[in-house]
PDB file of C-alpha atoms in Angstrom:
ATOM      1  CA  MET A   1       0.000   0.000   0.000  1.00  0.00           C
ATOM      2  CA  ILE A   2       1.447   3.351  -1.025  1.00  0.00           C
ATOM      3  CA  VAL A   3      -0.668   5.534   1.240  1.00  0.00           C
ATOM      4  CA  PRO A   4       0.052   4.467   4.840  1.00  0.00           C
ATOM      5  CA  ILE A   5      -2.736   2.812   6.799  1.00  0.00           C
ATOM      6  CA  THR A   6      -2.696   5.570   9.442  1.00  0.00           C
ATOM      7  CA  HIS A   7      -3.814   8.146   6.876  1.00  0.00           C
ATOM      8  CA  PHE A   8      -6.914   6.136   6.043  1.00  0.00           C
ATOM      9  CA  LEU A   9      -7.649   5.778   9.749  1.00  0.00           C
ATOM     10  CA  ILE A  10      -7.149   9.507  10.324  1.00  0.00           C
ATOM     11  CA  LEU A  11      -9.576  10.263   7.480  1.00  0.00           C
ATOM     12  CA  SER A  12     -12.018   7.963   9.248  1.00  0.00           C
ATOM     13  CA  ALA A  13     -11.402   9.752  12.578  1.00  0.00           C
ATOM     14  CA  ILE A  14     -11.998  13.175  10.977  1.00  0.00           C
ATOM     15  CA  LEU A  15     -15.293  12.064   9.427  1.00  0.00           C
ATOM     16  CA  PHE A  16     -16.415  10.436  12.694  1.00  0.00           C
ATOM     17  CA  SER A  17     -15.654  13.597  14.700  1.00  0.00           C
ATOM     18  CA  ILE A  18     -17.556  15.738  12.190  1.00  0.00           C
ATOM     19  CA  GLY A  19     -20.517  13.392  12.586  1.00  0.00           C
ATOM     20  CA  VAL A  20     -20.340  13.680  16.389  1.00  0.00           C
ATOM     21  CA  VAL A  21     -20.281  17.487  16.197  1.00  0.00           C
ATOM     22  CA  GLY A  22     -23.264  17.382  13.826  1.00  0.00           C
ATOM     23  CA  VAL A  23     -25.302  15.247  16.218  1.00  0.00           C
ATOM     24  CA  LEU A  24     -24.464  17.543  19.138  1.00  0.00           C
ATOM     25  CA  THR A  25     -25.044  20.913  17.453  1.00  0.00           C
ATOM     26  CA  ARG A  26     -28.000  20.519  15.085  1.00  0.00           C
ATOM     27  CA  ARG A  27     -31.663  20.500  16.130  1.00  0.00           C
ATOM     28  CA  ASN A  28     -33.201  19.195  12.898  1.00  0.00           C
ATOM     29  CA  ALA A  29     -33.882  15.486  13.419  1.00  0.00           C
ATOM     30  CA  ILE A  30     -33.195  14.658   9.754  1.00  0.00           C
ATOM     31  CA  ILE A  31     -29.765  16.293   9.852  1.00  0.00           C
ATOM     32  CA  ILE A  32     -28.987  14.369  13.057  1.00  0.00           C
ATOM     33  CA  PHE A  33     -29.811  11.200  11.113  1.00  0.00           C
ATOM     34  CA  MET A  34     -27.498  12.260   8.308  1.00  0.00           C
ATOM     35  CA  SER A  35     -24.692  12.812  10.822  1.00  0.00           C
ATOM     36  CA  ILE A  36     -25.259   9.264  12.101  1.00  0.00           C
ATOM     37  CA  GLU A  37     -24.929   7.994   8.513  1.00  0.00           C
ATOM     38  CA  LEU A  38     -21.675   9.954   8.270  1.00  0.00           C
ATOM     39  CA  MET A  39     -20.336   8.233  11.397  1.00  0.00           C
ATOM     40  CA  LEU A  40     -21.310   4.799  10.045  1.00  0.00           C
ATOM     41  CA  ASN A  41     -19.448   5.592   6.830  1.00  0.00           C
ATOM     42  CA  ALA A  42     -16.365   6.688   8.759  1.00  0.00           C
ATOM     43  CA  VAL A  43     -16.346   3.315  10.489  1.00  0.00           C
ATOM     44  CA  ASN A  44     -16.720   1.619   7.084  1.00  0.00           C
ATOM     45  CA  VAL A  45     -13.573   3.374   5.838  1.00  0.00           C
ATOM     46  CA  SER A  46     -11.483   2.053   8.713  1.00  0.00           C
ATOM     47  CA  PHE A  47     -12.958  -1.445   8.305  1.00  0.00           C
ATOM     48  CA  VAL A  48     -11.985  -1.591   4.626  1.00  0.00           C
ATOM     49  CA  ALA A  49      -8.547  -0.044   5.252  1.00  0.00           C
ATOM     50  CA  LEU A  50      -7.714  -2.571   7.962  1.00  0.00           C
ATOM     51  CA  SER A  51      -9.165  -5.371   5.836  1.00  0.00           C
ATOM     52  CA  LYS A  52      -6.708  -4.513   3.079  1.00  0.00           C
ATOM     53  CA  HIS A  53      -3.843  -4.003   5.502  1.00  0.00           C
ATOM     54  CA  LEU A  54      -4.341  -7.387   7.175  1.00  0.00           C
ATOM     55  CA  ASN A  55      -4.997  -9.280   3.894  1.00  0.00           C
ATOM     56  CA  SER A  56      -8.403 -10.408   5.122  1.00  0.00           C
ATOM     57  CA  MET A  57     -11.914 -10.180   3.645  1.00  0.00           C
ATOM     58  CA  ASP A  58     -13.705 -10.042   7.016  1.00  0.00           C
ATOM     59  CA  GLY A  59     -13.667  -6.247   7.131  1.00  0.00           C
ATOM     60  CA  GLN A  60     -15.363  -5.955   3.746  1.00  0.00           C
ATOM     61  CA  LEU A  61     -18.058  -8.428   4.748  1.00  0.00           C
ATOM     62  CA  PHE A  62     -18.686  -6.453   7.947  1.00  0.00           C
ATOM     63  CA  VAL A  63     -19.083  -3.264   5.909  1.00  0.00           C
ATOM     64  CA  PHE A  64     -21.725  -5.106   3.898  1.00  0.00           C
ATOM     65  CA  PHE A  65     -23.695  -5.823   7.086  1.00  0.00           C
ATOM     66  CA  ILE A  66     -23.204  -2.262   8.382  1.00  0.00           C
ATOM     67  CA  MET A  67     -24.748  -0.960   5.152  1.00  0.00           C
ATOM     68  CA  THR A  68     -27.800  -3.185   5.717  1.00  0.00           C
ATOM     69  CA  VAL A  69     -28.184  -1.928   9.274  1.00  0.00           C
ATOM     70  CA  ALA A  70     -27.820   1.668   8.067  1.00  0.00           C
ATOM     71  CA  ALA A  71     -30.560   1.154   5.472  1.00  0.00           C
ATOM     72  CA  ALA A  72     -32.912  -0.363   8.069  1.00  0.00           C
ATOM     73  CA  GLU A  73     -32.107   2.419  10.534  1.00  0.00           C
ATOM     74  CA  ALA A  74     -32.746   5.147   7.958  1.00  0.00           C
ATOM     75  CA  GLY A  75     -36.086   3.606   6.972  1.00  0.00           C
ATOM     76  CA  VAL A  76     -37.397   3.225  10.521  1.00  0.00           C
ATOM     77  CA  GLY A  77     -35.981   6.570  11.655  1.00  0.00           C
ATOM     78  CA  LEU A  78     -37.567   8.506   8.807  1.00  0.00           C
ATOM     79  CA  ALA A  79     -40.889   6.740   9.468  1.00  0.00           C
ATOM     80  CA  ILE A  80     -40.685   7.894  13.109  1.00  0.00           C
ATOM     81  CA  ILE A  81     -39.920  11.445  11.921  1.00  0.00           C
ATOM     82  CA  ILE A  82     -42.960  11.397   9.601  1.00  0.00           C
ATOM     83  CA  ALA A  83     -45.189  10.122  12.433  1.00  0.00           C
ATOM     84  CA  LEU A  84     -43.893  12.836  14.785  1.00  0.00           C
ATOM     85  CA  TYR A  85     -44.323  15.527  12.148  1.00  0.00           C
ATOM     86  CA  ARG A  86     -47.984  14.549  11.762  1.00  0.00           C
ATOM     87  CA  ARG A  87     -48.487  15.033  15.489  1.00  0.00           C
ATOM     88  CA  ARG A  88     -46.348  18.085  16.215  1.00  0.00           C
ATOM     89  CA  ALA A  89     -45.795  19.714  12.764  1.00  0.00           C
ATOM     90  CA  SER A  90     -42.079  20.046  13.593  1.00  0.00           C
ATOM     91  CA  VAL A  91     -38.839  18.107  13.292  1.00  0.00           C
ATOM     92  CA  ASN A  92     -37.051  20.188  15.911  1.00  0.00           C
ATOM     93  CA  VAL A  93     -35.774  17.747  18.525  1.00  0.00           C
ATOM     94  CA  ASP A  94     -36.064  20.365  21.285  1.00  0.00           C
ATOM     95  CA  GLU A  95     -39.845  20.381  20.809  1.00  0.00           C
ATOM     96  CA  LEU A  96     -40.182  16.609  20.546  1.00  0.00           C
ATOM     97  CA  ASN A  97     -40.527  15.729  24.216  1.00  0.00           C
ATOM     98  CA  ILE A  98     -43.546  13.423  23.986  1.00  0.00           C
ATOM     99  CA  MET A  99     -41.708  10.639  25.790  1.00  0.00           C
ATOM    100  CA  LYS A 100     -40.672  12.895  28.664  1.00  0.00           C
ATOM    101  CA  TRP A 101     -42.851  12.224  31.718  1.00  0.00           C
TER     102      TRP A 101
ATOM    103  CA  MET B   1     -16.964  25.604  -5.510  1.00  0.00           C
ATOM    104  CA  THR B   2     -13.953  24.089  -3.755  1.00  0.00           C
ATOM    105  CA  VAL B   3     -15.383  20.661  -4.394  1.00  0.00           C
ATOM    106  CA  ILE B   4     -15.787  21.330  -8.114  1.00  0.00           C
ATOM    107  CA  VAL B   5     -12.249  22.725  -8.414  1.00  0.00           C
ATOM    108  CA  SER B   6     -10.692  19.810  -6.539  1.00  0.00           C
ATOM    109  CA  GLY B   7     -12.785  17.348  -8.552  1.00  0.00           C
ATOM    110  CA  ILE B   8     -11.477  18.831 -11.817  1.00  0.00           C
ATOM    111  CA  LEU B   9      -7.943  18.792 -10.376  1.00  0.00           C
ATOM    112  CA  GLY B  10      -8.307  15.130  -9.446  1.00  0.00           C
ATOM    113  CA  PHE B  11      -9.585  14.301 -12.913  1.00  0.00           C
ATOM    114  CA  ILE B  12      -6.616  16.074 -14.550  1.00  0.00           C
ATOM    115  CA  VAL B  13      -4.153  14.333 -12.211  1.00  0.00           C
ATOM    116  CA  ALA B  14      -5.758  10.951 -12.944  1.00  0.00           C
ATOM    117  CA  ILE B  15      -5.529  11.516 -16.724  1.00  0.00           C
ATOM    118  CA  ILE B  16      -1.890  12.642 -16.488  1.00  0.00           C
ATOM    119  CA  GLY B  17      -1.080   9.650 -14.282  1.00  0.00           C
ATOM    120  CA  ILE B  18      -2.682   7.209 -16.716  1.00  0.00           C
ATOM    121  CA  LEU B  19      -0.849   8.813 -19.658  1.00  0.00           C
ATOM    122  CA  LEU B  20       2.528   8.780 -17.888  1.00  0.00           C
ATOM    123  CA  ASN B  21       1.823   5.327 -16.385  1.00  0.00           C
ATOM    124  CA  VAL B  22       2.822   6.269 -12.825  1.00  0.00           C
ATOM    125  CA  VAL B  23       0.097   4.418 -10.954  1.00  0.00           C
ATOM    126  CA  GLU B  24       1.511   4.718  -7.441  1.00  0.00           C
ATOM    127  CA  PHE B  25       1.924   8.486  -7.599  1.00  0.00           C
ATOM    128  CA  THR B  26      -1.560   8.897  -9.077  1.00  0.00           C
ATOM    129  CA  GLU B  27      -3.111   6.761  -6.343  1.00  0.00           C
ATOM    130  CA  THR B  28      -1.441   8.816  -3.636  1.00  0.00           C
ATOM    131  CA  ILE B  29      -2.511  12.158  -5.111  1.00  0.00           C
ATOM    132  CA  LEU B  30      -6.022  10.820  -5.753  1.00  0.00           C
ATOM    133  CA  PHE B  31      -6.375   9.636  -2.156  1.00  0.00           C
ATOM    134  CA  TYR B  32      -5.490  13.006  -0.650  1.00  0.00           C
ATOM    135  CA  LEU B  33      -7.738  14.870  -3.097  1.00  0.00           C
ATOM    136  CA  VAL B  34     -10.693  12.571  -2.479  1.00  0.00           C
ATOM    137  CA  ALA B  35     -10.108  12.658   1.276  1.00  0.00           C
ATOM    138  CA  SER B  36     -10.128  16.453   1.308  1.00  0.00           C
ATOM    139  CA  ILE B  37     -13.322  16.509  -0.796  1.00  0.00           C
ATOM    140  CA  ALA B  38     -14.925  14.092   1.661  1.00  0.00           C
ATOM    141  CA  VAL B  39     -13.954  16.184   4.685  1.00  0.00           C
ATOM    142  CA  ILE B  40     -15.017  19.507   3.133  1.00  0.00           C
ATOM    143  CA  SER B  41     -18.414  18.202   2.092  1.00  0.00           C
ATOM    144  CA  ALA B  42     -18.858  16.477   5.483  1.00  0.00           C
ATOM    145  CA  VAL B  43     -18.338  19.853   7.166  1.00  0.00           C
ATOM    146  CA  SER B  44     -20.812  21.296   4.675  1.00  0.00           C
ATOM    147  CA  VAL B  45     -23.391  18.676   5.765  1.00  0.00           C
ATOM    148  CA  ILE B  46     -23.467  19.977   9.318  1.00  0.00           C
ATOM    149  CA  ILE B  47     -23.225  23.734   8.628  1.00  0.00           C
ATOM    150  CA  GLN B  48     -25.799  24.146   5.832  1.00  0.00           C
ATOM    151  CA  LYS B  49     -29.015  25.855   6.907  1.00  0.00           C
ATOM    152  CA  ASN B  50     -31.131  24.249   4.186  1.00  0.00           C
ATOM    153  CA  PRO B  51     -31.577  20.463   4.687  1.00  0.00           C
ATOM    154  CA  ILE B  52     -31.627  19.856   0.901  1.00  0.00           C
ATOM    155  CA  TYR B  53     -28.098  21.242   0.602  1.00  0.00           C
ATOM    156  CA  SER B  54     -27.033  18.978   3.468  1.00  0.00           C
ATOM    157  CA  VAL B  55     -28.329  15.947   1.564  1.00  0.00           C
ATOM    158  CA  ILE B  56     -26.463  16.976  -1.590  1.00  0.00           C
ATOM    159  CA  SER B  57     -23.239  17.471   0.405  1.00  0.00           C
ATOM    160  CA  LEU B  58     -23.672  14.066   2.027  1.00  0.00           C
ATOM    161  CA  ILE B  59     -24.025  12.499  -1.434  1.00  0.00           C
ATOM    162  CA  VAL B  60     -20.684  14.093  -2.409  1.00  0.00           C
ATOM    163  CA  THR B  61     -19.109  12.651   0.765  1.00  0.00           C
ATOM    164  CA  LEU B  62     -20.483   9.167   0.062  1.00  0.00           C
ATOM    165  CA  VAL B  63     -19.234   9.173  -3.531  1.00  0.00           C
ATOM    166  CA  SER B  64     -15.773  10.287  -2.306  1.00  0.00           C
ATOM    167  CA  ILE B  65     -15.780   7.431   0.218  1.00  0.00           C
ATOM    168  CA  SER B  66     -16.662   5.002  -2.561  1.00  0.00           C
ATOM    169  CA  ILE B  67     -13.569   6.220  -4.452  1.00  0.00           C
ATOM    170  CA  VAL B  68     -11.538   5.557  -1.274  1.00  0.00           C
ATOM    171  CA  PHE B  69     -12.966   2.013  -1.352  1.00  0.00           C
ATOM    172  CA  LEU B  70     -11.815   1.684  -4.963  1.00  0.00           C
ATOM    173  CA  LEU B  71      -8.305   2.762  -3.955  1.00  0.00           C
ATOM    174  CA  LEU B  72      -8.415   0.097  -1.232  1.00  0.00           C
ATOM    175  CA  ASN B  73      -9.224  -2.567  -3.830  1.00  0.00           C
ATOM    176  CA  ALA B  74     -12.825  -3.121  -2.669  1.00  0.00           C
ATOM    177  CA  GLN B  75     -14.643  -2.723  -5.987  1.00  0.00           C
ATOM    178  CA  PHE B  76     -17.862  -4.461  -4.978  1.00  0.00           C
ATOM    179  CA  LEU B  77     -18.254  -2.280  -1.883  1.00  0.00           C
ATOM    180  CA  ALA B  78     -17.605   0.858  -3.951  1.00  0.00           C
ATOM    181  CA  ALA B  79     -20.459  -0.087  -6.286  1.00  0.00           C
ATOM    182  CA  VAL B  80     -22.768  -0.999  -3.403  1.00  0.00           C
ATOM    183  CA  GLN B  81     -21.868   2.253  -1.651  1.00  0.00           C
ATOM    184  CA  ILE B  82     -23.038   4.285  -4.641  1.00  0.00           C
ATOM    185  CA  ILE B  83     -26.126   2.171  -5.343  1.00  0.00           C
ATOM    186  CA  VAL B  84     -27.380   1.737  -1.764  1.00  0.00           C
ATOM    187  CA  TYR B  85     -26.158   4.872   0.005  1.00  0.00           C
ATOM    188  CA  ALA B  86     -25.991   7.586  -2.630  1.00  0.00           C
ATOM    189  CA  GLY B  87     -28.864   6.047  -4.580  1.00  0.00           C
ATOM    190  CA  ALA B  88     -31.432   4.585  -2.223  1.00  0.00           C
ATOM    191  CA  ILE B  89     -30.884   6.028   1.256  1.00  0.00           C
ATOM    192  CA  MET B  90     -30.213   9.592   0.136  1.00  0.00           C
ATOM    193  CA  VAL B  91     -33.252   9.558  -2.157  1.00  0.00           C
ATOM    194  CA  LEU B  92     -35.271   8.454   0.890  1.00  0.00           C
ATOM    195  CA  PHE B  93     -33.896  11.423   2.861  1.00  0.00           C
ATOM    196  CA  LEU B  94     -34.641  13.843   0.016  1.00  0.00           C
ATOM    197  CA  PHE B  95     -38.125  12.377  -0.334  1.00  0.00           C
ATOM    198  CA  VAL B  96     -38.910  12.870   3.370  1.00  0.00           C
ATOM    199  CA  ILE B  97     -37.522  16.431   3.372  1.00  0.00           C
ATOM    200  CA  MET B  98     -39.685  17.327   0.379  1.00  0.00           C
ATOM    201  CA  LEU B  99     -42.717  15.543   1.847  1.00  0.00           C
ATOM    202  CA  LEU B 100     -42.439  17.514   5.097  1.00  0.00           C
ATOM    203  CA  ASP B 101     -41.686  20.738   3.185  1.00  0.00           C
ATOM    204  CA  LEU B 102     -38.546  21.565   5.162  1.00  0.00           C
ATOM    205  CA  GLY B 103     -37.101  24.568   3.406  1.00  0.00           C
ATOM    206  CA  LYS B 104     -34.952  27.404   4.626  1.00  0.00           C
ATOM    207  CA  ASP B 105     -37.873  29.006   6.508  1.00  0.00           C
ATOM    208  CA  ASN B 106     -39.018  25.765   8.132  1.00  0.00           C
ATOM    209  CA  ALA B 107     -35.687  24.018   8.769  1.00  0.00           C
ATOM    210  CA  GLY B 108     -36.491  22.711  12.242  1.00  0.00           C
ATOM    211  CA  GLU B 109     -33.709  24.797  13.779  1.00  0.00           C
ATOM    212  CA  GLU B 110     -35.823  27.451  15.486  1.00  0.00           C
ATOM    213  CA  GLY B 111     -35.376  28.343  19.152  1.00  0.00           C
ATOM    214  CA  ARG B 112     -32.196  29.115  20.985  1.00  0.00           C
ATOM    215  CA  ASP B 113     -29.788  26.633  22.546  1.00  0.00           C
ATOM    216  CA  ARG B 114     -31.086  25.063  25.723  1.00  0.00           C
ATOM    217  CA  LEU B 115     -27.574  24.818  27.072  1.00  0.00           C
ATOM    218  CA  PHE B 116     -25.494  27.923  27.662  1.00  0.00           C
ATOM    219  CA  ILE B 117     -22.642  27.267  25.212  1.00  0.00           C
ATOM    220  CA  GLN B 118     -24.005  24.270  23.309  1.00  0.00           C
ATOM    221  CA  LYS B 119     -22.314  24.890  19.940  1.00  0.00           C
ATOM    222  CA  LYS B 120     -18.903  25.864  21.291  1.00  0.00           C
ATOM    223  CA  SER B 121     -18.738  23.075  23.824  1.00  0.00           C
ATOM    224  CA  SER B 122     -19.833  20.439  21.301  1.00  0.00           C
ATOM    225  CA  ILE B 123     -17.181  21.567  18.825  1.00  0.00           C
ATOM    226  CA  LEU B 124     -14.659  21.381  21.681  1.00  0.00           C
ATOM    227  CA  LEU B 125     -15.832  17.859  22.554  1.00  0.00           C
ATOM    228  CA  GLY B 126     -15.643  16.760  18.908  1.00  0.00           C
ATOM    229  CA  GLY B 127     -12.135  18.177  18.639  1.00  0.00           C
ATOM    230  CA  THR B 128     -11.122  16.370  21.810  1.00  0.00           C
ATOM    231  CA  LEU B 129     -12.505  13.110  20.427  1.00  0.00           C
ATOM    232  CA  PHE B 130     -10.543  13.646  17.212  1.00  0.00           C
ATOM    233  CA  VAL B 131      -7.300  14.325  19.100  1.00  0.00           C
ATOM    234  CA  ILE B 132      -7.798  11.200  21.231  1.00  0.00           C
ATOM    235  CA  LEU B 133      -8.488   9.091  18.119  1.00  0.00           C
ATOM    236  CA  VAL B 134      -5.392  10.410  16.343  1.00  0.00           C
ATOM    237  CA  LEU B 135      -3.231   9.737  19.413  1.00  0.00           C
ATOM    238  CA  VAL B 136      -4.562   6.167  19.604  1.00  0.00           C
ATOM    239  CA  ILE B 137      -4.005   5.612  15.858  1.00  0.00           C
ATOM    240  CA  LYS B 138      -0.477   7.044  16.014  1.00  0.00           C
ATOM    241  CA  SER B 139       0.503   4.899  18.981  1.00  0.00           C
ATOM    242  CA  SER B 140      -1.044   1.648  17.705  1.00  0.00           C
ATOM    243  CA  TYR B 141       0.780  -1.137  15.938  1.00  0.00           C
ATOM    244  CA  PHE B 142      -1.238  -2.468  12.989  1.00  0.00           C
ATOM    245  CA  GLY B 143       0.497  -5.758  12.496  1.00  0.00           C
ATOM    246  CA  GLY B 144      -0.345  -9.116  13.897  1.00  0.00           C
ATOM    247  CA  LYS B 145      -1.849 -12.145  12.246  1.00  0.00           C
ATOM    248  CA  THR B 146      -2.656 -11.561   8.592  1.00  0.00           C
ATOM    249  CA  GLY B 147      -5.122 -13.502   6.477  1.00  0.00           C
ATOM    250  CA  ILE B 148      -4.702 -15.331   3.196  1.00  0.00           C
ATOM    251  CA  TYR B 149      -6.506 -12.872   0.911  1.00  0.00           C
ATOM    252  CA  THR B 150      -3.715 -10.736  -0.510  1.00  0.00           C
ATOM    253  CA  THR B 151      -4.437  -8.299  -3.322  1.00  0.00           C
ATOM    254  CA  GLU B 152      -3.162 -10.725  -5.970  1.00  0.00           C
ATOM    255  CA  ILE B 153      -5.381 -13.581  -4.753  1.00  0.00           C
ATOM    256  CA  ILE B 154      -8.439 -11.291  -4.574  1.00  0.00           C
ATOM    257  CA  ASN B 155      -7.747 -10.019  -8.095  1.00  0.00           C
ATOM    258  CA  ASN B 156      -7.325 -13.579  -9.395  1.00  0.00           C
ATOM    259  CA  ILE B 157     -10.654 -14.760  -7.958  1.00  0.00           C
ATOM    260  CA  GLY B 158     -12.478 -11.446  -8.397  1.00  0.00           C
ATOM    261  CA  ASN B 159     -13.605  -9.222  -5.561  1.00  0.00           C
ATOM    262  CA  THR B 160     -17.354  -9.633  -6.128  1.00  0.00           C
ATOM    263  CA  GLN B 161     -17.120 -13.394  -6.506  1.00  0.00           C
ATOM    264  CA  LEU B 162     -15.090 -13.683  -3.309  1.00  0.00           C
ATOM    265  CA  VAL B 163     -17.579 -11.562  -1.341  1.00  0.00           C
ATOM    266  CA  GLY B 164     -20.421 -13.722  -2.610  1.00  0.00           C
ATOM    267  CA  LYS B 165     -18.614 -16.938  -1.788  1.00  0.00           C
ATOM    268  CA  LEU B 166     -17.810 -15.809   1.750  1.00  0.00           C
ATOM    269  CA  LEU B 167     -21.356 -14.530   2.329  1.00  0.00           C
ATOM    270  CA  PHE B 168     -22.791 -17.960   1.625  1.00  0.00           C
ATOM    271  CA  THR B 169     -20.132 -19.972   3.491  1.00  0.00           C
ATOM    272  CA  ASP B 170     -18.398 -18.311   6.458  1.00  0.00           C
ATOM    273  CA  PHE B 171     -20.954 -15.564   6.984  1.00  0.00           C
ATOM    274  CA  LEU B 172     -24.121 -17.528   6.278  1.00  0.00           C
ATOM    275  CA  LEU B 173     -25.694 -17.077   9.737  1.00  0.00           C
ATOM    276  CA  PRO B 174     -25.207 -13.272   9.892  1.00  0.00           C
ATOM    277  CA  PHE B 175     -26.492 -13.078   6.322  1.00  0.00           C
ATOM    278  CA  GLU B 176     -29.716 -14.858   7.244  1.00  0.00           C
ATOM    279  CA  ILE B 177     -30.110 -12.775  10.410  1.00  0.00           C
ATOM    280  CA  THR B 178     -29.761  -9.677   8.216  1.00  0.00           C
ATOM    281  CA  SER B 179     -32.786 -10.790   6.220  1.00  0.00           C
ATOM    282  CA  ILE B 180     -34.811 -11.030   9.453  1.00  0.00           C
ATOM    283  CA  LEU B 181     -33.580  -7.556  10.423  1.00  0.00           C
ATOM    284  CA  LEU B 182     -34.697  -6.120   7.085  1.00  0.00           C
ATOM    285  CA  PHE B 183     -38.073  -7.856   7.427  1.00  0.00           C
ATOM    286  CA  ALA B 184     -38.558  -6.322  10.889  1.00  0.00           C
ATOM    287  CA  ALA B 185     -37.516  -2.913   9.530  1.00  0.00           C
ATOM    288  CA  ILE B 186     -40.051  -3.142   6.680  1.00  0.00           C
ATOM    289  CA  ILE B 187     -42.902  -3.994   9.059  1.00  0.00           C
ATOM    290  CA  GLY B 188     -41.810  -1.315  11.541  1.00  0.00           C
ATOM    291  CA  THR B 189     -41.664   1.336   8.829  1.00  0.00           C
ATOM    292  CA  ILE B 190     -45.135   0.500   7.539  1.00  0.00           C
ATOM    293  CA  VAL B 191     -46.661   0.446  11.036  1.00  0.00           C
ATOM    294  CA  LEU B 192     -45.035   3.738  12.033  1.00  0.00           C
ATOM    295  CA  ALA B 193     -45.760   5.690   8.877  1.00  0.00           C
ATOM    296  CA  LYS B 194     -49.268   4.364   8.299  1.00  0.00           C
ATOM    297  CA  LYS B 195     -52.026   6.880   8.756  1.00  0.00           C
ATOM    298  CA  LYS B 196     -54.473   6.009  11.509  1.00  0.00           C
ATOM    299  CA  ILE B 197     -57.926   5.273  10.083  1.00  0.00           C
ATOM    300  CA  GLU B 198     -60.473   7.614  11.636  1.00  0.00           C
ATOM    301  CA  GLN B 199     -63.392   5.745  13.147  1.00  0.00           C
TER     302      GLN B 199
END
């Protein structure tokens, strides 16, 4: 490998940190979901990089399963957002305190 | 704008590299270009006011990551990344944003921060996390036991064929559990998004 493995992992760390900051700062539920997708993708990058580095296919197979989980999560999450929007007419997570007792 | 310029730059570098037949140099340059595009558009995802622009920026990030997969010799995953993520999931996001009519005026960001210094402290926490991750990466040793699938063997068999073979042999149980997960997700989505019938 010409590019060292640490650079791939640092790219993954940068993307993961950006996703964390997005989850913590934004109030739009959909953008919070997109930041979660960003974090999942950052993890995928390090999986594939280590898979190549260690001459193993396990990392690539795991990325395959992570993609499935991400698709399921996006589908269910967006359905929850639609249901909440019908009730509250807002996707602002500060106003969505239905589950707070 | 930056993304477009760096994209054109990457294209020119790739063409020059192919013409001069210096594959290693081209791969290195391409990685850093694509990585910077990914980071810039990831920052753009979380700072855009309009959710539509965030979705478009996230698509740019996902396509850049698929090019990183290509550089790492994972061709099947690069294709799946574009088809599933940039194609299906992002269209779902766009569809929901348009369905709920979330524009610039109705972006779901109204109200002030509940915490005193929410933005600043979260950026500080994210930066701290990044520093910790980099320190861990720098101090780790990535050696140890290696597998049998070197790049030459994968290229001889074919990446897609190898993924398929492993999915139906070593990873058969997780693969079947994934189908149950998707089934549960389908039913959950329908139940949650279904409109209640008024009696």
